[in-house]
Amino acid sequence: KDLKFDKLAIMLCSTILVTYSMNSLLGIHNMSKKHGLFLVVLTLCGAWLADTGAYFSGTFFGRHKLCPNISPKKTVEGFIGGTITNGLIFILVGLLYGKVITDLPMDYFLLFVFGMCCSVVGLLGDLSASLIKRQYSIKDYGNIMPGHGGVMDRFDSVLFVAPFMAMML
């Protein structure tokens, strides 16, 4: 009787989002018997490596705060650097997979665009999770990975990127 609707709605939406995102990764894997694992790795790269590129770009060039009330350390320069970095990483992964591992022809321009789009979508996932943390005064989603905000902080961008990649592929 003490459960408020907003908490119930967040719990329900979070459950649906996590389930849908993980199901999207399975769907991506099952799209191709030969290249399914590559597509899943590319999707995870799309979520995680943009964050790394944004961190380093923001550290060296960051001057303008992106969303200081939601995520105070994110900068516009970090966002731009992470987006470009992700596009370049997608090309690099495509080159490695397409030329070295298999003989699969790749559209490198499309890979670059996909990488940049994944960066933007991943940022939305990251900011959404940060917004929930700020509204409910949560420091970290867990303490399994100290200093990293918990497991959820590692997967907040994946929750948005996986369904996006499944739709694009």
PDB file of C-alpha atoms in Angstrom:
ATOM      1  CA  LYS A   1       0.000   0.000   0.000  1.00  0.00           C
ATOM      2  CA  ASP A   2       3.021   2.299   0.346  1.00  0.00           C
ATOM      3  CA  LEU A   3       4.231   1.692  -3.208  1.00  0.00           C
ATOM      4  CA  LYS A   4       3.853   4.822  -5.326  1.00  0.00           C
ATOM      5  CA  PHE A   5       2.878   4.667  -8.983  1.00  0.00           C
ATOM      6  CA  ASP A   6       6.038   6.380 -10.230  1.00  0.00           C
ATOM      7  CA  LYS A   7       8.241   3.775  -8.565  1.00  0.00           C
ATOM      8  CA  LEU A   8       6.104   0.967  -9.941  1.00  0.00           C
ATOM      9  CA  ALA A   9       6.248   2.509 -13.427  1.00  0.00           C
ATOM     10  CA  ILE A  10      10.033   2.858 -13.301  1.00  0.00           C
ATOM     11  CA  MET A  11      10.377  -0.716 -12.090  1.00  0.00           C
ATOM     12  CA  LEU A  12       8.127  -1.995 -14.881  1.00  0.00           C
ATOM     13  CA  CYS A  13       9.772   0.111 -17.604  1.00  0.00           C
ATOM     14  CA  SER A  14      13.255  -0.878 -16.439  1.00  0.00           C
ATOM     15  CA  THR A  15      12.328  -4.544 -16.535  1.00  0.00           C
ATOM     16  CA  ILE A  16      10.890  -4.223 -20.025  1.00  0.00           C
ATOM     17  CA  LEU A  17      13.866  -2.185 -21.275  1.00  0.00           C
ATOM     18  CA  VAL A  18      16.475  -4.624 -19.947  1.00  0.00           C
ATOM     19  CA  THR A  19      14.577  -7.627 -21.329  1.00  0.00           C
ATOM     20  CA  TYR A  20      14.039  -5.978 -24.724  1.00  0.00           C
ATOM     21  CA  SER A  21      17.679  -4.898 -24.980  1.00  0.00           C
ATOM     22  CA  MET A  22      19.106  -8.312 -24.130  1.00  0.00           C
ATOM     23  CA  ASN A  23      16.618  -9.872 -26.547  1.00  0.00           C
ATOM     24  CA  SER A  24      17.886  -7.432 -29.195  1.00  0.00           C
ATOM     25  CA  LEU A  25      21.430  -8.728 -28.659  1.00  0.00           C
ATOM     26  CA  LEU A  26      20.161 -12.280 -29.161  1.00  0.00           C
ATOM     27  CA  GLY A  27      18.317 -11.170 -32.280  1.00  0.00           C
ATOM     28  CA  ILE A  28      21.447  -9.517 -33.632  1.00  0.00           C
ATOM     29  CA  HIS A  29      23.425 -12.692 -32.977  1.00  0.00           C
ATOM     30  CA  ASN A  30      20.827 -14.810 -34.751  1.00  0.00           C
ATOM     31  CA  MET A  31      20.695 -12.558 -37.839  1.00  0.00           C
ATOM     32  CA  SER A  32      23.657 -14.360 -39.325  1.00  0.00           C
ATOM     33  CA  LYS A  33      25.069 -17.772 -38.483  1.00  0.00           C
ATOM     34  CA  LYS A  34      28.442 -16.763 -39.853  1.00  0.00           C
ATOM     35  CA  HIS A  35      28.710 -13.165 -38.635  1.00  0.00           C
ATOM     36  CA  GLY A  36      26.353 -13.014 -35.625  1.00  0.00           C
ATOM     37  CA  LEU A  37      29.085 -12.814 -33.013  1.00  0.00           C
ATOM     38  CA  PHE A  38      30.833 -10.041 -34.964  1.00  0.00           C
ATOM     39  CA  LEU A  39      27.583  -8.042 -35.044  1.00  0.00           C
ATOM     40  CA  VAL A  40      27.120  -8.444 -31.275  1.00  0.00           C
ATOM     41  CA  VAL A  41      30.715  -7.336 -30.625  1.00  0.00           C
ATOM     42  CA  LEU A  42      30.205  -4.375 -32.960  1.00  0.00           C
ATOM     43  CA  THR A  43      27.054  -3.447 -31.027  1.00  0.00           C
ATOM     44  CA  LEU A  44      28.853  -3.617 -27.685  1.00  0.00           C
ATOM     45  CA  CYS A  45      31.714  -1.573 -29.160  1.00  0.00           C
ATOM     46  CA  GLY A  46      29.113   0.966 -30.242  1.00  0.00           C
ATOM     47  CA  ALA A  47      27.993   1.351 -26.669  1.00  0.00           C
ATOM     48  CA  TRP A  48      31.218   1.111 -24.716  1.00  0.00           C
ATOM     49  CA  LEU A  49      33.976   2.571 -26.864  1.00  0.00           C
ATOM     50  CA  ALA A  50      32.166   5.844 -27.498  1.00  0.00           C
ATOM     51  CA  ASP A  51      32.195   6.377 -23.744  1.00  0.00           C
ATOM     52  CA  THR A  52      35.949   5.785 -23.671  1.00  0.00           C
ATOM     53  CA  GLY A  53      36.546   8.188 -26.561  1.00  0.00           C
ATOM     54  CA  ALA A  54      34.338  10.778 -24.891  1.00  0.00           C
ATOM     55  CA  TYR A  55      36.222  10.399 -21.610  1.00  0.00           C
ATOM     56  CA  PHE A  56      39.612  11.080 -23.189  1.00  0.00           C
ATOM     57  CA  SER A  57      38.336  13.854 -25.467  1.00  0.00           C
ATOM     58  CA  GLY A  58      36.565  15.488 -22.556  1.00  0.00           C
ATOM     59  CA  THR A  59      39.594  15.147 -20.301  1.00  0.00           C
ATOM     60  CA  PHE A  60      41.925  16.864 -22.777  1.00  0.00           C
ATOM     61  CA  PHE A  61      39.608  19.302 -24.552  1.00  0.00           C
ATOM     62  CA  GLY A  62      36.491  19.569 -22.372  1.00  0.00           C
ATOM     63  CA  ARG A  63      35.489  23.124 -21.583  1.00  0.00           C
ATOM     64  CA  HIS A  64      31.700  23.287 -22.039  1.00  0.00           C
ATOM     65  CA  LYS A  65      29.393  21.212 -19.836  1.00  0.00           C
ATOM     66  CA  LEU A  66      26.874  19.096 -21.749  1.00  0.00           C
ATOM     67  CA  CYS A  67      24.211  18.455 -19.074  1.00  0.00           C
ATOM     68  CA  PRO A  68      25.655  19.672 -15.768  1.00  0.00           C
ATOM     69  CA  ASN A  69      22.530  18.934 -13.722  1.00  0.00           C
ATOM     70  CA  ILE A  70      22.282  15.338 -14.937  1.00  0.00           C
ATOM     71  CA  SER A  71      25.882  14.297 -15.520  1.00  0.00           C
ATOM     72  CA  PRO A  72      28.287  17.017 -14.364  1.00  0.00           C
ATOM     73  CA  LYS A  73      31.464  15.541 -15.875  1.00  0.00           C
ATOM     74  CA  LYS A  74      30.191  15.199 -19.457  1.00  0.00           C
ATOM     75  CA  THR A  75      31.296  17.897 -21.876  1.00  0.00           C
ATOM     76  CA  VAL A  76      30.292  18.927 -25.378  1.00  0.00           C
ATOM     77  CA  GLU A  77      33.859  18.345 -26.541  1.00  0.00           C
ATOM     78  CA  GLY A  78      33.829  14.883 -25.017  1.00  0.00           C
ATOM     79  CA  PHE A  79      30.555  14.098 -26.783  1.00  0.00           C
ATOM     80  CA  ILE A  80      31.929  15.224 -30.159  1.00  0.00           C
ATOM     81  CA  GLY A  81      35.209  13.378 -29.624  1.00  0.00           C
ATOM     82  CA  GLY A  82      33.411  10.217 -28.522  1.00  0.00           C
ATOM     83  CA  THR A  83      31.100  10.343 -31.531  1.00  0.00           C
ATOM     84  CA  ILE A  84      33.947  10.733 -34.028  1.00  0.00           C
ATOM     85  CA  THR A  85      36.041   8.139 -32.199  1.00  0.00           C
ATOM     86  CA  ASN A  86      33.199   5.634 -32.340  1.00  0.00           C
ATOM     87  CA  GLY A  87      32.773   6.152 -36.082  1.00  0.00           C
ATOM     88  CA  LEU A  88      36.490   5.586 -36.608  1.00  0.00           C
ATOM     89  CA  ILE A  89      36.499   2.515 -34.364  1.00  0.00           C
ATOM     90  CA  PHE A  90      33.625   1.039 -36.382  1.00  0.00           C
ATOM     91  CA  ILE A  91      35.716   1.503 -39.538  1.00  0.00           C
ATOM     92  CA  LEU A  92      38.741  -0.069 -37.845  1.00  0.00           C
ATOM     93  CA  VAL A  93      36.732  -3.050 -36.590  1.00  0.00           C
ATOM     94  CA  GLY A  94      35.180  -3.398 -40.060  1.00  0.00           C
ATOM     95  CA  LEU A  95      38.614  -3.340 -41.687  1.00  0.00           C
ATOM     96  CA  LEU A  96      39.945  -5.916 -39.262  1.00  0.00           C
ATOM     97  CA  TYR A  97      36.969  -8.217 -39.627  1.00  0.00           C
ATOM     98  CA  GLY A  98      36.391  -7.640 -43.339  1.00  0.00           C
ATOM     99  CA  LYS A  99      39.981  -7.926 -44.542  1.00  0.00           C
ATOM    100  CA  VAL A 100      41.880  -9.957 -41.938  1.00  0.00           C
ATOM    101  CA  ILE A 101      39.370 -12.390 -40.436  1.00  0.00           C
ATOM    102  CA  THR A 102      36.911 -12.914 -43.310  1.00  0.00           C
ATOM    103  CA  ASP A 103      36.486 -11.883 -46.892  1.00  0.00           C
ATOM    104  CA  LEU A 104      33.315  -9.933 -46.167  1.00  0.00           C
ATOM    105  CA  PRO A 105      32.868  -6.717 -48.170  1.00  0.00           C
ATOM    106  CA  MET A 106      32.182  -3.722 -45.916  1.00  0.00           C
ATOM    107  CA  ASP A 107      30.562  -0.358 -46.523  1.00  0.00           C
ATOM    108  CA  TYR A 108      32.939   1.816 -44.501  1.00  0.00           C
ATOM    109  CA  PHE A 109      30.892   4.987 -44.832  1.00  0.00           C
ATOM    110  CA  LEU A 110      27.871   3.164 -43.415  1.00  0.00           C
ATOM    111  CA  LEU A 111      30.015   1.750 -40.601  1.00  0.00           C
ATOM    112  CA  PHE A 112      31.202   5.276 -39.763  1.00  0.00           C
ATOM    113  CA  VAL A 113      27.614   6.579 -39.671  1.00  0.00           C
ATOM    114  CA  PHE A 114      26.475   3.590 -37.569  1.00  0.00           C
ATOM    115  CA  GLY A 115      29.311   4.214 -35.123  1.00  0.00           C
ATOM    116  CA  MET A 116      28.427   7.873 -34.768  1.00  0.00           C
ATOM    117  CA  CYS A 117      24.725   7.093 -34.345  1.00  0.00           C
ATOM    118  CA  CYS A 118      25.505   4.463 -31.708  1.00  0.00           C
ATOM    119  CA  SER A 119      27.470   7.083 -29.807  1.00  0.00           C
ATOM    120  CA  VAL A 120      24.502   9.471 -29.751  1.00  0.00           C
ATOM    121  CA  VAL A 121      22.030   6.732 -28.793  1.00  0.00           C
ATOM    122  CA  GLY A 122      24.425   5.444 -26.129  1.00  0.00           C
ATOM    123  CA  LEU A 123      24.705   8.931 -24.654  1.00  0.00           C
ATOM    124  CA  LEU A 124      20.906   9.058 -24.373  1.00  0.00           C
ATOM    125  CA  GLY A 125      20.989   5.765 -22.472  1.00  0.00           C
ATOM    126  CA  ASP A 126      23.752   7.023 -20.205  1.00  0.00           C
ATOM    127  CA  LEU A 127      21.976  10.305 -19.493  1.00  0.00           C
ATOM    128  CA  SER A 128      18.678   8.496 -18.848  1.00  0.00           C
ATOM    129  CA  ALA A 129      20.301   6.289 -16.229  1.00  0.00           C
ATOM    130  CA  SER A 130      22.057   9.318 -14.702  1.00  0.00           C
ATOM    131  CA  LEU A 131      18.753  11.173 -14.561  1.00  0.00           C
ATOM    132  CA  ILE A 132      17.164   8.332 -12.591  1.00  0.00           C
ATOM    133  CA  LYS A 133      20.157   8.289 -10.233  1.00  0.00           C
ATOM    134  CA  ARG A 134      19.920  12.053  -9.641  1.00  0.00           C
ATOM    135  CA  GLN A 135      16.161  12.022  -9.075  1.00  0.00           C
ATOM    136  CA  TYR A 136      16.393   9.214  -6.535  1.00  0.00           C
ATOM    137  CA  SER A 137      19.693  10.343  -4.936  1.00  0.00           C
ATOM    138  CA  ILE A 138      21.527   7.171  -5.873  1.00  0.00           C
ATOM    139  CA  LYS A 139      25.321   7.412  -6.032  1.00  0.00           C
ATOM    140  CA  ASP A 140      25.950   4.094  -7.772  1.00  0.00           C
ATOM    141  CA  TYR A 141      23.716   1.303  -9.026  1.00  0.00           C
ATOM    142  CA  GLY A 142      25.788  -1.227  -7.118  1.00  0.00           C
ATOM    143  CA  ASN A 143      29.164  -1.932  -5.581  1.00  0.00           C
ATOM    144  CA  ILE A 144      30.240  -5.001  -7.550  1.00  0.00           C
ATOM    145  CA  MET A 145      32.598  -2.807  -9.589  1.00  0.00           C
ATOM    146  CA  PRO A 146      33.868  -0.086  -7.203  1.00  0.00           C
ATOM    147  CA  GLY A 147      34.447   3.277  -8.860  1.00  0.00           C
ATOM    148  CA  HIS A 148      32.391   2.318 -11.930  1.00  0.00           C
ATOM    149  CA  GLY A 149      28.882   2.974 -10.673  1.00  0.00           C
ATOM    150  CA  GLY A 150      27.918  -0.677 -10.673  1.00  0.00           C
ATOM    151  CA  VAL A 151      26.990  -3.091 -13.406  1.00  0.00           C
ATOM    152  CA  MET A 152      24.113  -0.898 -14.580  1.00  0.00           C
ATOM    153  CA  ASP A 153      26.546   1.908 -15.399  1.00  0.00           C
ATOM    154  CA  ARG A 154      28.369  -0.465 -17.749  1.00  0.00           C
ATOM    155  CA  PHE A 155      25.128  -1.402 -19.501  1.00  0.00           C
ATOM    156  CA  ASP A 156      23.058   1.795 -19.497  1.00  0.00           C
ATOM    157  CA  SER A 157      24.165   2.725 -23.000  1.00  0.00           C
ATOM    158  CA  VAL A 158      23.858  -0.898 -24.210  1.00  0.00           C
ATOM    159  CA  LEU A 159      20.186  -0.796 -23.205  1.00  0.00           C
ATOM    160  CA  PHE A 160      19.596   1.832 -25.873  1.00  0.00           C
ATOM    161  CA  VAL A 161      22.236   0.872 -28.442  1.00  0.00           C
ATOM    162  CA  ALA A 162      21.249  -2.823 -28.776  1.00  0.00           C
ATOM    163  CA  PRO A 163      17.650  -2.160 -29.926  1.00  0.00           C
ATOM    164  CA  PHE A 164      18.915   0.627 -32.209  1.00  0.00           C
ATOM    165  CA  MET A 165      21.459  -1.661 -33.873  1.00  0.00           C
ATOM    166  CA  ALA A 166      18.876  -4.434 -34.191  1.00  0.00           C
ATOM    167  CA  MET A 167      16.562  -2.031 -36.043  1.00  0.00           C
ATOM    168  CA  MET A 168      19.365  -0.683 -38.250  1.00  0.00           C
ATOM    169  CA  LEU A 169      20.706  -4.121 -39.152  1.00  0.00           C
TER     170      LEU A 169
END
